Coordinates of C-alpha atoms and ligand atoms in Angstrom, one line a residue:
X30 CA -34.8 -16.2 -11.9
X31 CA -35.8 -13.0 -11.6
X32 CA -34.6 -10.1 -9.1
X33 CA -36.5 -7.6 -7.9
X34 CA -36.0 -4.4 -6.1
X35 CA -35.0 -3.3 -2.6
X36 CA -37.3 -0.4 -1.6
X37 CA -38.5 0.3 1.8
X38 CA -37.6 -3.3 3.6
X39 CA -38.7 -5.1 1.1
X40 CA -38.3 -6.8 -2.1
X41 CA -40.5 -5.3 -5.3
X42 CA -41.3 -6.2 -8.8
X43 CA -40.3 -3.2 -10.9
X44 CA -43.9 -1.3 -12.4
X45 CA -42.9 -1.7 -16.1
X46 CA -42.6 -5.2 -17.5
X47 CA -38.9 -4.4 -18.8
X48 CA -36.6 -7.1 -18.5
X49 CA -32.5 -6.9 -19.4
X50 CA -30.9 -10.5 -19.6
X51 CA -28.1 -11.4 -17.7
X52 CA -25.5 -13.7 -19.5
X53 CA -23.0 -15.7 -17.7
X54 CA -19.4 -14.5 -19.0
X55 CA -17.8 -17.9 -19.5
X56 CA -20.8 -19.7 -21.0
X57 CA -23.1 -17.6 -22.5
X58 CA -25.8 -18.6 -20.5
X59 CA -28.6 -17.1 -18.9
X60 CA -28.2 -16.4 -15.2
X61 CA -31.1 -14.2 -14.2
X62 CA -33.9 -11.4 -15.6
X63 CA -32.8 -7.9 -14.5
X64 CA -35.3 -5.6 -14.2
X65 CA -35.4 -2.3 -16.0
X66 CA -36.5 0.7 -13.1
X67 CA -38.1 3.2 -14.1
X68 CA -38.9 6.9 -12.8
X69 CA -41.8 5.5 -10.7
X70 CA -39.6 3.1 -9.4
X71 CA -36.9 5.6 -8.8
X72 CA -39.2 7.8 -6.9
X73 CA -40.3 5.8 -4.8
X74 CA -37.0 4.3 -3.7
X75 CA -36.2 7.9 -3.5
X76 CA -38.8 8.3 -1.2
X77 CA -38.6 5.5 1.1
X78 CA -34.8 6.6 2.0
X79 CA -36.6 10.2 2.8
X80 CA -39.0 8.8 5.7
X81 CA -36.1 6.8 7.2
X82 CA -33.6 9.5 6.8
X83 CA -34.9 11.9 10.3
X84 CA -34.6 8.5 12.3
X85 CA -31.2 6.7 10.5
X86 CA -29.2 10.1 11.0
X87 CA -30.3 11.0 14.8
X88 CA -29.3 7.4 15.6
X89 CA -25.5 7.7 17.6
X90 CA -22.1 6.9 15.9
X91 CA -22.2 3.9 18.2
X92 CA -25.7 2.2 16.8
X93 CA -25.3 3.1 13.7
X94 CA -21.6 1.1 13.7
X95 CA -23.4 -1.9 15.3
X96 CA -25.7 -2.5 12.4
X97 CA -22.0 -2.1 9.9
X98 CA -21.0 -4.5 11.8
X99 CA -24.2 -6.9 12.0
X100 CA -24.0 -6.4 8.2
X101 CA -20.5 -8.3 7.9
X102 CA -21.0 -10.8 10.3
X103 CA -24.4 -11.7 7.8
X104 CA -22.1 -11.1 5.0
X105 CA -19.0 -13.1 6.6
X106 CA -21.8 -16.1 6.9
X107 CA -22.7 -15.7 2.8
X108 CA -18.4 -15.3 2.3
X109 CA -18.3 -18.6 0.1
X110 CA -21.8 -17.8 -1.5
X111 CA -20.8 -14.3 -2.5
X112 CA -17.7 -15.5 -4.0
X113 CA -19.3 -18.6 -6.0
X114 CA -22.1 -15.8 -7.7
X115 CA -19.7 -12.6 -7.9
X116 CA -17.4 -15.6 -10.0
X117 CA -20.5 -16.5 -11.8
X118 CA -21.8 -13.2 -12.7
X119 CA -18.4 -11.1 -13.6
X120 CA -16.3 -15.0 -15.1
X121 CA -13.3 -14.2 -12.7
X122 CA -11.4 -17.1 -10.9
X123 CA -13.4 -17.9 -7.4
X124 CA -9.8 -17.6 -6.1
X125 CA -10.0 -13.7 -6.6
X126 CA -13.3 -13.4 -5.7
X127 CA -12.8 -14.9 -2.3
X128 CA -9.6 -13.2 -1.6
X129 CA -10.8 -9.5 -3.7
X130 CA -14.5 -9.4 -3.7
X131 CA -15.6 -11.2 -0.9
X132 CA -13.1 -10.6 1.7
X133 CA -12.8 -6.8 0.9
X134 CA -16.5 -6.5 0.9
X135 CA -16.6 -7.5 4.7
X136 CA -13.5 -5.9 5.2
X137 CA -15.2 -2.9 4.4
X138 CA -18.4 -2.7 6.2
X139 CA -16.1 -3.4 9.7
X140 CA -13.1 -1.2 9.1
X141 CA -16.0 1.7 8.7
X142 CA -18.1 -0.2 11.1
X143 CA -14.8 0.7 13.6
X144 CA -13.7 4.3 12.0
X145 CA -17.6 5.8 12.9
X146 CA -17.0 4.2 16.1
X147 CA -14.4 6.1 17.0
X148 CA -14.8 9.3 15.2
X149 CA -14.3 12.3 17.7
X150 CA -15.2 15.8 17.1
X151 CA -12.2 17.9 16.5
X152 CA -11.7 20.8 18.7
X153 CA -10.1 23.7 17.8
X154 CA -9.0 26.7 20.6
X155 CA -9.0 30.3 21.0
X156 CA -7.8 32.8 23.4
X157 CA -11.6 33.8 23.7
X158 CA -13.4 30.5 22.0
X159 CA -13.8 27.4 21.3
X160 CA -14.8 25.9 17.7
X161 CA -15.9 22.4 17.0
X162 CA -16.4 20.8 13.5
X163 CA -19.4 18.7 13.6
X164 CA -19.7 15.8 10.1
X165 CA -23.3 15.7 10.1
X166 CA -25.1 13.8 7.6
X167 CA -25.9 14.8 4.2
X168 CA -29.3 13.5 3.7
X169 CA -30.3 10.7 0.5
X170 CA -27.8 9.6 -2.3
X171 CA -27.1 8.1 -5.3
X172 CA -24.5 5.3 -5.5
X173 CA -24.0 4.1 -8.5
X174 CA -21.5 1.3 -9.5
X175 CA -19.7 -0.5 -12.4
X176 CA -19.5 -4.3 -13.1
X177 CA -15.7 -5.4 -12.6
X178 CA -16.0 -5.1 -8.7
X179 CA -19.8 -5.4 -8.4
X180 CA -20.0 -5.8 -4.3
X181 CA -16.6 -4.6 -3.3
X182 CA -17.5 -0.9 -4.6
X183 CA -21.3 -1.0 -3.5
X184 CA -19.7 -2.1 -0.2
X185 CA -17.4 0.6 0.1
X186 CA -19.5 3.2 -0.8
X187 CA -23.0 2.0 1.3
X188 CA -20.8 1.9 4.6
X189 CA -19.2 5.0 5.2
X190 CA -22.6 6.6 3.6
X191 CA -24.7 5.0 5.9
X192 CA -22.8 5.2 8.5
X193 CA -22.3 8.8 8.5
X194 CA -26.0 9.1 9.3
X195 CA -27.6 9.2 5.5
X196 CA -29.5 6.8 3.4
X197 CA -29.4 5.9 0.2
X198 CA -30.3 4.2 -3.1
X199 CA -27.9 2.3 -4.8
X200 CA -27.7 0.7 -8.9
X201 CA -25.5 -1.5 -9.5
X202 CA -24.7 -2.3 -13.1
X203 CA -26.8 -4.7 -15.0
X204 CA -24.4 -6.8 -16.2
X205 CA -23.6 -7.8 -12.8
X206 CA -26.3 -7.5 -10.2
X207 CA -26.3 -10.8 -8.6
X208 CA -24.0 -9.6 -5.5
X209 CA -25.9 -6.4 -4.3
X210 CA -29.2 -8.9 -4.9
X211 CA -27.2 -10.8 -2.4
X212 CA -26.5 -7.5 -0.2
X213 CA -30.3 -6.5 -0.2
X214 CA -30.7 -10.3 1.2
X215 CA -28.5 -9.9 3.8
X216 CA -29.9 -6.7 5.3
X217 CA -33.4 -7.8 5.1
X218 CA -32.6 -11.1 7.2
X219 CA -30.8 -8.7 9.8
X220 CA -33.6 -6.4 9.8
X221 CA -32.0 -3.2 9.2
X222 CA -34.4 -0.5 9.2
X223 CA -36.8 -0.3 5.9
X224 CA -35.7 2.5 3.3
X225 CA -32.1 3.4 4.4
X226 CA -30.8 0.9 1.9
X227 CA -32.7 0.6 -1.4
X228 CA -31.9 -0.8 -4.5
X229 CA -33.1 0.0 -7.9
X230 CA -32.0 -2.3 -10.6
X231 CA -31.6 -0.7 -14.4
X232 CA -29.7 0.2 -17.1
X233 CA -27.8 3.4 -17.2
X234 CA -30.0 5.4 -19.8
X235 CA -32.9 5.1 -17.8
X236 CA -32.5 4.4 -14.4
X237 CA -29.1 5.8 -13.6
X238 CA -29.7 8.7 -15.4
X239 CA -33.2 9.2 -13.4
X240 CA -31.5 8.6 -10.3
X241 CA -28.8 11.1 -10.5
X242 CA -31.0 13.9 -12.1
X243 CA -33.9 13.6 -9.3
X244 CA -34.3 16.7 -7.6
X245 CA -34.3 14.5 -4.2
X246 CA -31.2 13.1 -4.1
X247 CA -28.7 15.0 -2.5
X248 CA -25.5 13.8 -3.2
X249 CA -24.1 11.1 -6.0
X250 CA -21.0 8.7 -5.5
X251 CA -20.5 7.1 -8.9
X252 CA -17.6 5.0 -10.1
X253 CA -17.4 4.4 -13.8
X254 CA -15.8 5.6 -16.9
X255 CA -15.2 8.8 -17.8
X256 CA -17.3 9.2 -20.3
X257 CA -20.6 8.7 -18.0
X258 CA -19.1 10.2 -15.3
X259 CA -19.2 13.7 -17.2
X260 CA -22.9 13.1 -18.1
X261 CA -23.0 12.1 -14.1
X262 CA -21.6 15.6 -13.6
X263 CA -23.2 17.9 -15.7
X264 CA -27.0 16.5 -14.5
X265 CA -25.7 16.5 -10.7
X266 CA -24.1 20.2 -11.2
X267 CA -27.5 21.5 -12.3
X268 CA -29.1 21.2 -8.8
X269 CA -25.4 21.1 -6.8
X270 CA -25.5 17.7 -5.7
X271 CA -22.3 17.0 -3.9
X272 CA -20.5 15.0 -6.1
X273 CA -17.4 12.4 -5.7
X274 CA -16.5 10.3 -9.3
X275 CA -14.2 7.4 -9.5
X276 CA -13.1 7.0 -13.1
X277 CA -11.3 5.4 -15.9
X278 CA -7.7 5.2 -15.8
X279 CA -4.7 4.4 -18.4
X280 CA -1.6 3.3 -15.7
X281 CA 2.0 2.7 -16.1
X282 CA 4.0 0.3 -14.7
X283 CA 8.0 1.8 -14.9
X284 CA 10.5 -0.8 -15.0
X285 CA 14.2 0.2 -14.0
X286 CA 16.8 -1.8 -14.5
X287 CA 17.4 -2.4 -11.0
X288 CA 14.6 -3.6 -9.9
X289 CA 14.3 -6.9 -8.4
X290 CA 13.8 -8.8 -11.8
X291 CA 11.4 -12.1 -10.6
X292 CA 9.2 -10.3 -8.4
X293 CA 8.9 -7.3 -11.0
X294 CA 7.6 -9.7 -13.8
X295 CA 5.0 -11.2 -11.2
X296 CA 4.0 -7.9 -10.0
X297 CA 3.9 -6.6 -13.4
X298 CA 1.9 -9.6 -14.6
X299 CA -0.5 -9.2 -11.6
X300 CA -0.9 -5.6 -12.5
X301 CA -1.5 -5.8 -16.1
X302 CA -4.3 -9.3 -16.4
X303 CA -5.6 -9.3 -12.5
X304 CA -9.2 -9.5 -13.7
X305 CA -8.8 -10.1 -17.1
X306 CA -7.0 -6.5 -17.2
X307 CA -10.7 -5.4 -16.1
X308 CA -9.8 -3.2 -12.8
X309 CA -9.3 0.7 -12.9
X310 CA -6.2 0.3 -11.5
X311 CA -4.7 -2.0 -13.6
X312 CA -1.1 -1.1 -15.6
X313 CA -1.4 -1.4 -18.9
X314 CA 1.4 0.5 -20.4
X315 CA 4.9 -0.6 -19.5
X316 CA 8.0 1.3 -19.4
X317 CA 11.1 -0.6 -19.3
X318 CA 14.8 0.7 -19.2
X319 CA 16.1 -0.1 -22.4
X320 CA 19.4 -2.0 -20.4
X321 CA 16.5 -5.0 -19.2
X322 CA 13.8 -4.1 -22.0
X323 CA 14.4 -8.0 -23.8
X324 CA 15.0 -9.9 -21.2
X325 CA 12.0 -8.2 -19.6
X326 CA 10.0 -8.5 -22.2
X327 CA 10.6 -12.2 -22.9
X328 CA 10.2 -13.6 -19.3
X329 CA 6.7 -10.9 -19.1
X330 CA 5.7 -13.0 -22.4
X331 CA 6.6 -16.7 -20.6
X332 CA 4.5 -15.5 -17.4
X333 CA 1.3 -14.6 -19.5
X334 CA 1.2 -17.4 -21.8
X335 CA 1.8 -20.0 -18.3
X336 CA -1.1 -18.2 -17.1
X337 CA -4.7 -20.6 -17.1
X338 CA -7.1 -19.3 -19.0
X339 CA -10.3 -21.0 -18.1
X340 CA -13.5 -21.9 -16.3
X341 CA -13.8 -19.3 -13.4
X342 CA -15.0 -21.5 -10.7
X343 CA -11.8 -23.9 -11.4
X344 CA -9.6 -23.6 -8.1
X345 CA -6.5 -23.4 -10.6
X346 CA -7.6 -20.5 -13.2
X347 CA -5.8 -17.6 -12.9
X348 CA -7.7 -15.8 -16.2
X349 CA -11.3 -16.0 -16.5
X350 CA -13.6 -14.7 -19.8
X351 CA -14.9 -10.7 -20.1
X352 CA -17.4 -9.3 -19.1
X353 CA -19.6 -9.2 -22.5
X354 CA -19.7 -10.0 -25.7
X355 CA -19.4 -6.4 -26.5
X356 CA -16.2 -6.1 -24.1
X357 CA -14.7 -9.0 -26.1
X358 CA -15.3 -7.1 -29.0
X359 CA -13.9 -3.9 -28.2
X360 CA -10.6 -5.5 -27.3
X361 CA -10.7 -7.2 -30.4
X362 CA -10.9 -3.6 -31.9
X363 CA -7.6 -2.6 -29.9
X364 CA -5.8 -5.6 -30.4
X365 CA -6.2 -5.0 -34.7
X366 CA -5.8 -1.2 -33.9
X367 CA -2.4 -2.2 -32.9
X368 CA -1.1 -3.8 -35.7
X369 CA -2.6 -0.7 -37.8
X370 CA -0.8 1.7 -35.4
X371 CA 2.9 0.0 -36.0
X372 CA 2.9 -2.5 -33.0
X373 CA 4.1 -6.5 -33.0
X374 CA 1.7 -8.9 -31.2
X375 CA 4.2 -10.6 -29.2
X376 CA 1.4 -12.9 -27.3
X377 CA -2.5 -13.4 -27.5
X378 CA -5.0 -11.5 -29.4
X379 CA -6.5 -15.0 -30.7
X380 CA -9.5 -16.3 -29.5
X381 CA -9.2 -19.3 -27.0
X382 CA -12.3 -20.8 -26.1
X383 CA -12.1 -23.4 -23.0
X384 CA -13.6 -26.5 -24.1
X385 CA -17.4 -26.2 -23.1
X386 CA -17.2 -22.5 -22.5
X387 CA -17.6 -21.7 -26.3
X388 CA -20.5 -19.4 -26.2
X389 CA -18.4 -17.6 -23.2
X390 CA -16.2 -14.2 -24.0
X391 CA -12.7 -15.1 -24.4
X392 CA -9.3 -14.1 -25.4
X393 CA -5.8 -15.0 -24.9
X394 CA -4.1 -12.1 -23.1
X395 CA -2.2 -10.1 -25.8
X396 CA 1.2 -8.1 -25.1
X397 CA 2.1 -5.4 -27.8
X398 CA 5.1 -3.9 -28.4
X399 CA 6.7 -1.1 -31.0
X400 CA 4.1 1.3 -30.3
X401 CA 4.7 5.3 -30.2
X402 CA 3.7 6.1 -26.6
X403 CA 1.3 8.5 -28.0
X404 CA 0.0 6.0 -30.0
X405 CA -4.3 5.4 -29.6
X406 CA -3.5 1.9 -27.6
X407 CA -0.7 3.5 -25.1
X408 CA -3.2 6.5 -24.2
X409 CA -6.6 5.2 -24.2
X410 CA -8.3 2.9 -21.8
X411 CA -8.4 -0.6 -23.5
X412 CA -9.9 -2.1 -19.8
X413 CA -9.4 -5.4 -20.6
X414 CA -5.8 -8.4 -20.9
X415 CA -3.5 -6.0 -23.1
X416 CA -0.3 -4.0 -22.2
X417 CA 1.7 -2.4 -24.4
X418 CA 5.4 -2.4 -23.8
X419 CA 7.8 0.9 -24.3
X420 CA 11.9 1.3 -24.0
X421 CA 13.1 4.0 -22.2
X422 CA 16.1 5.2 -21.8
X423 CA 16.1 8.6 -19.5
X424 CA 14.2 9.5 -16.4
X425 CA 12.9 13.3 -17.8
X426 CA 12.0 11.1 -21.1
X427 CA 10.5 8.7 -19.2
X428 CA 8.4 10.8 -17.0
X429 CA 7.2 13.2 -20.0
X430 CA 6.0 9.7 -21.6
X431 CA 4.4 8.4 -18.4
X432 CA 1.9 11.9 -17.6
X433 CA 1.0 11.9 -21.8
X434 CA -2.3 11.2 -21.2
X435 CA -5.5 12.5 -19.9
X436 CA -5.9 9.9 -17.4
X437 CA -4.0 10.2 -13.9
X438 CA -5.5 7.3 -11.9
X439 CA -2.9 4.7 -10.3
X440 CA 0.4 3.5 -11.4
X441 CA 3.6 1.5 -10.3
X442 CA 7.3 1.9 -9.8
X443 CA 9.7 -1.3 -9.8
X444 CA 13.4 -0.5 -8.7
X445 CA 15.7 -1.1 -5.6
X446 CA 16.6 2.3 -5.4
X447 CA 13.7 3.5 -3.0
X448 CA 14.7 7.3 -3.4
X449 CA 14.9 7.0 -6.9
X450 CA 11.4 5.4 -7.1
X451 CA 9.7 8.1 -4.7
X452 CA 11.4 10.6 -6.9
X453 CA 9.8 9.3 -9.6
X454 CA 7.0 8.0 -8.1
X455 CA 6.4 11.9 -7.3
X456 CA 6.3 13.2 -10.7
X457 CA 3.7 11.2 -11.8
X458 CA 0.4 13.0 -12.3
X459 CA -1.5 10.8 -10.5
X460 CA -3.6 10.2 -7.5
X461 CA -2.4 7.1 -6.4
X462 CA 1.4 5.0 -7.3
X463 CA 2.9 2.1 -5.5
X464 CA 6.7 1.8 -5.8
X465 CA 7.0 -2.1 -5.7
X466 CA 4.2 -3.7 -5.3
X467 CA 0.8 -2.9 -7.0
X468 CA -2.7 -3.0 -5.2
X469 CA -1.3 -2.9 -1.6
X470 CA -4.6 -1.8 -0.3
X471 CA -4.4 0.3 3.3
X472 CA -8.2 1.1 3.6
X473 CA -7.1 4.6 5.9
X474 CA -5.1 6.2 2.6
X475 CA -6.9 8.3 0.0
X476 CA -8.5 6.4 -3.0
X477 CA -9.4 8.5 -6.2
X478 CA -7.5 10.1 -9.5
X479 CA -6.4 13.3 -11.1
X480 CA -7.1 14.7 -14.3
X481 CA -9.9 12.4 -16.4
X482 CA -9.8 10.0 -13.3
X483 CA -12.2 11.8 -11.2
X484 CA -12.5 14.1 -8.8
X485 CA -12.4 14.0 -4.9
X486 CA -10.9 11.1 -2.6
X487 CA -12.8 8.1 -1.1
X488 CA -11.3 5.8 1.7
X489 CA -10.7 6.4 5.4
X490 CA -11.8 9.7 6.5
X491 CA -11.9 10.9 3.1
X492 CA -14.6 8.9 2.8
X493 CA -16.0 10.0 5.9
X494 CA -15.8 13.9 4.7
X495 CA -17.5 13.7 1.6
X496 CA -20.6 11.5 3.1
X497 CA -20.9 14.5 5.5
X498 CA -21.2 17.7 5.8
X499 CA -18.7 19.7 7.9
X500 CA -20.2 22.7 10.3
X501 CA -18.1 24.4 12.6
X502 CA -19.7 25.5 16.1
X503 CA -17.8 28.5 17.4
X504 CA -18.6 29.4 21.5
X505 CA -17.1 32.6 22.9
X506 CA -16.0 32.2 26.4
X507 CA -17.3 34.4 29.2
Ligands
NDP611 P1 -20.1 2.8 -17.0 O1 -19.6 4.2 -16.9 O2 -20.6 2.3 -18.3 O3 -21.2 2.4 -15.9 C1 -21.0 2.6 -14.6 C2 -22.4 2.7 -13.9 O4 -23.1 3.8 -14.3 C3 -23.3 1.5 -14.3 O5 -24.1 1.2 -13.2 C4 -24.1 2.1 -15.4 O6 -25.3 1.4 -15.6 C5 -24.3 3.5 -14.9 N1 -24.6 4.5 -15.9 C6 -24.4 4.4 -17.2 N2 -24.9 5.6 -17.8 C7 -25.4 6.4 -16.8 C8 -26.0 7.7 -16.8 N3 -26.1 8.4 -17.9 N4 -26.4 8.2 -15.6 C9 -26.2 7.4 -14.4 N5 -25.6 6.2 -14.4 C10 -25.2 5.7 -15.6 O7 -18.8 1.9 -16.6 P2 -18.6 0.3 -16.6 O8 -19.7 -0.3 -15.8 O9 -18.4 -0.1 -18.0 O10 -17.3 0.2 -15.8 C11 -16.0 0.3 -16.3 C12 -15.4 1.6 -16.1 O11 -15.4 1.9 -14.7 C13 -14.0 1.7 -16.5 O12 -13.8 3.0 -17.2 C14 -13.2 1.7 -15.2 O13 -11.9 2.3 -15.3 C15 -14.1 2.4 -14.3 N6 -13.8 2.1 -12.9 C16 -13.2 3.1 -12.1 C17 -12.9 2.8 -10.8 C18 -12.3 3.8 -10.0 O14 -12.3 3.6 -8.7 N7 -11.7 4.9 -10.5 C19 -13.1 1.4 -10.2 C20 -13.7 0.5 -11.2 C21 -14.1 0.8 -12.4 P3 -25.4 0.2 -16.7 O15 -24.0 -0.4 -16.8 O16 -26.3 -0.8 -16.0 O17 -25.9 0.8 -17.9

């Protein structure tokens, strides 16, 4: 099989004959041809979202949250195909990828679908005047997305774009384009006007990078590591794009002794291999009050080794394989970096390979522990099923250990003393912490991280902000 582009209403072979392969995570074999866009292609997808822009963005609120909402109802009708192929083309469990990828990718399109609907201008009065502040649209952009949450983060960035009046052109990663091929489906059988979604499939190096830099685009949403999103930044700075960047993250989980101790070890299991470990938000380092640290530590290590590593589309697996070959390898790297570091592999690090998945990416989710918190594993994002365990004994310790590193993305309190945990919860340099519970998802609060996790906020009407422009309108009464 292979995909094509999504430019002006219609699907296109890209102009060069470059092809990327895509590999099936959990069996190594081939799933589709990919095509490699280059700046011909990206021009012209460029272009198509500039002739439909003037009509897309004078449409009302109203029409333009109909066709949000035409687009999950088509996408509600695909729910059980887009889980099977995101499970396919990522190897996570079809259990996540119905409950995460599929369901939050519909969830998204109507939840903005509703918020346009309803968005009122806000009014602000003088003795003498009366201002309004008008969001009007921003023009054509760049979404680009990473491979972990292929149509869940394409979805969440194409509705509140589109909806606030712009259009845009979207890559999705190569290693996982099946979904937004699916998305680009769904769209043309609803007949949503040609060119205000367009898709451009690519690697990073060329097409990304072409994307972002061209002189057209006039604003780039890019989630990603941190490392491209700094390359993102510099190109978009040159011509003051507006910019939002969703990026890597190394998150704790803080244990106190008080916490309640069953749920903490599921929550803290959920939190640290959901995905294989592969989601931004995942926590990875764990802080335990030295009072509970064994015990802790030995039910954690019972949890992850009951855990079913396996074939994704099994109802029962609750760990698929990694994304790549190269993804495998690089937490191969970590997990021997550890033992060179000073840290005890308490669990995993060996390869398991499910029998008939041999040529797939796998490895038995490792837990360290005995690490220096500022050790290369505890700081640095690993992104994949390892978690380093630390003791601690004081809160002022504990927090200086927590906010030593340059990321400042999510994290996650455990403890039955609420204002304890909201105290603690509040010194974390970071943009977003849950205090018992972990990826308790309320689409209306801001989404996005401090320091080396990005900058700006999407979700709710922080979404809505940065795929607008504000412009107040100030009329002096007689
Ligand atoms: P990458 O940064 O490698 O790639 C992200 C996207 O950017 C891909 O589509 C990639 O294309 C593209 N890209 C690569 N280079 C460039 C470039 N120079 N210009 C423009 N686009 C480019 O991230 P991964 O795909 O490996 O995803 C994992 C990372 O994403 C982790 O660091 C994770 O923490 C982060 N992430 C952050 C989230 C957040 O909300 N903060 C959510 C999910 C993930 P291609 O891959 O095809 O080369």
């Amino acid at each position: 099989m292979n995909l094509k582009n999504y430019i002006g209403g219609g699907f296109r072979q890209q102009t060069s004959n470059n092809w990327i392969t895509n590999l099936n995570p959990a069996t190594g074999e081939e799933i589709c041809k990919v095509p490699v866009s280059n700046s011909k292609d990206v021009h012209e997808a460029i272009n198509s979202a500039r002739i439909a822009y003037p009509k897309w963005s004078k449409l009302s609120h109203g029409e333009r949250s109909l066709w949000l909402s035409k687009i999950a109802d088509k996408l509600e009708e695909m729910f059980e195909e887009i889980a099977k192929i995101e499970s396919i083309d990522t190897g996570k469990p079809i259990s996540l990828a119905r409950s995460v990828d599929a369901s939050r990718s519909i969830a998204n399109f109507r939840f903005f679908s509703e918020m346009i609907r309803d968005l009122e201008i806000e009014e602000f009065e003088m003795e003498d005047a009366t201002n309004f502040v008008i969001q009007k649209s921003i023009g054509v952009g760049a979404l680009i997305t990473p491979w972990n949450l292929p149509l869940y983060l394409l979805s969440w960035k194409i509705a509140p774009a589109i909806g606030m009046g712009n259009t845009v052109v979207c890559k999705p990663s190569e290693l996982t384009p099946m979904t937004a091929d699916l998305l680009m489906r769904a769209i043309n059988d609803i007949g949503l006007p040609p060119g205000v979604i367009n898709l451009v499939h690519g690697n990073g190096i060329e097409t990304g990078s072409q994307l972002v830099e061209n002189p057209d685009i006039d604003f780039v949403s890019f989630t990603g590591g941190t490392v491209t999103g700094s390359k993102v930044a510099s190109s978009a700075a040159a011509s003051f794009k507006k910019l939002s960047l969703e990026l890597g993250g190394k998150n704790s989980s803080i244990i106190f002794a008080d916490c309640e101790f069953d749920k903490t070890v599921r929550g803290v299991v959920r939190s640290g291999f959901l995905n294989q470990g592969q989601i931004c938000l995942c926590g990875s380092r764990i802080f335990i009050e030295e009072e509970i640290y064994d015990d802790f530590k030995n039910s954690l290590i019972d949890a992850v080794e009951n855990m079913k590593i396996g074939n994704p589309l099994n109802e029962d697996t609750d760990l698929g394989a990694l994304i790549s070959r190269e993804h495998l390898r690089k937490i191969e790297y970590y997990s021997d970096l550890a033992i060179e570091e000073g840290g005890v592999l308490l669990t995993g690090g060996v390869p398991c390979l499910p029998k008939g998945l041999e040529k797939g990416n796998w490895i038995a989710p490792i837990i360290v522990e005995g690490l220096n918190h500022e050790s290369r594993c505890s700081k640095e994002e690993i992104f994949g099923p390892m978690v380093t365990l630390h003791k601690f004994r004081k809160e002022d310790e504990l927090i200086k250990m927590v906010n030593n590193t340059k990321y400042g993305l999510a994290g996650s309190v455990w403890t039955e003393d609420i204002e304890k945990g909201r105290r603690v919860a509040e010194s974390i340099e970071t943009g977003m912490i849950w205090i018992n519970t972990w990826l308790h998802r309320d689409l209306r609060v801001p989404f996005g991280g401090v320091k080396d996790s990005g900058i700006g906020r999407e979700g709710g009407k922080w979404s809505l902000g940065f795929f607008s422009e504000l412009m107040n309108v100030c009329i002096k009464h007689k």
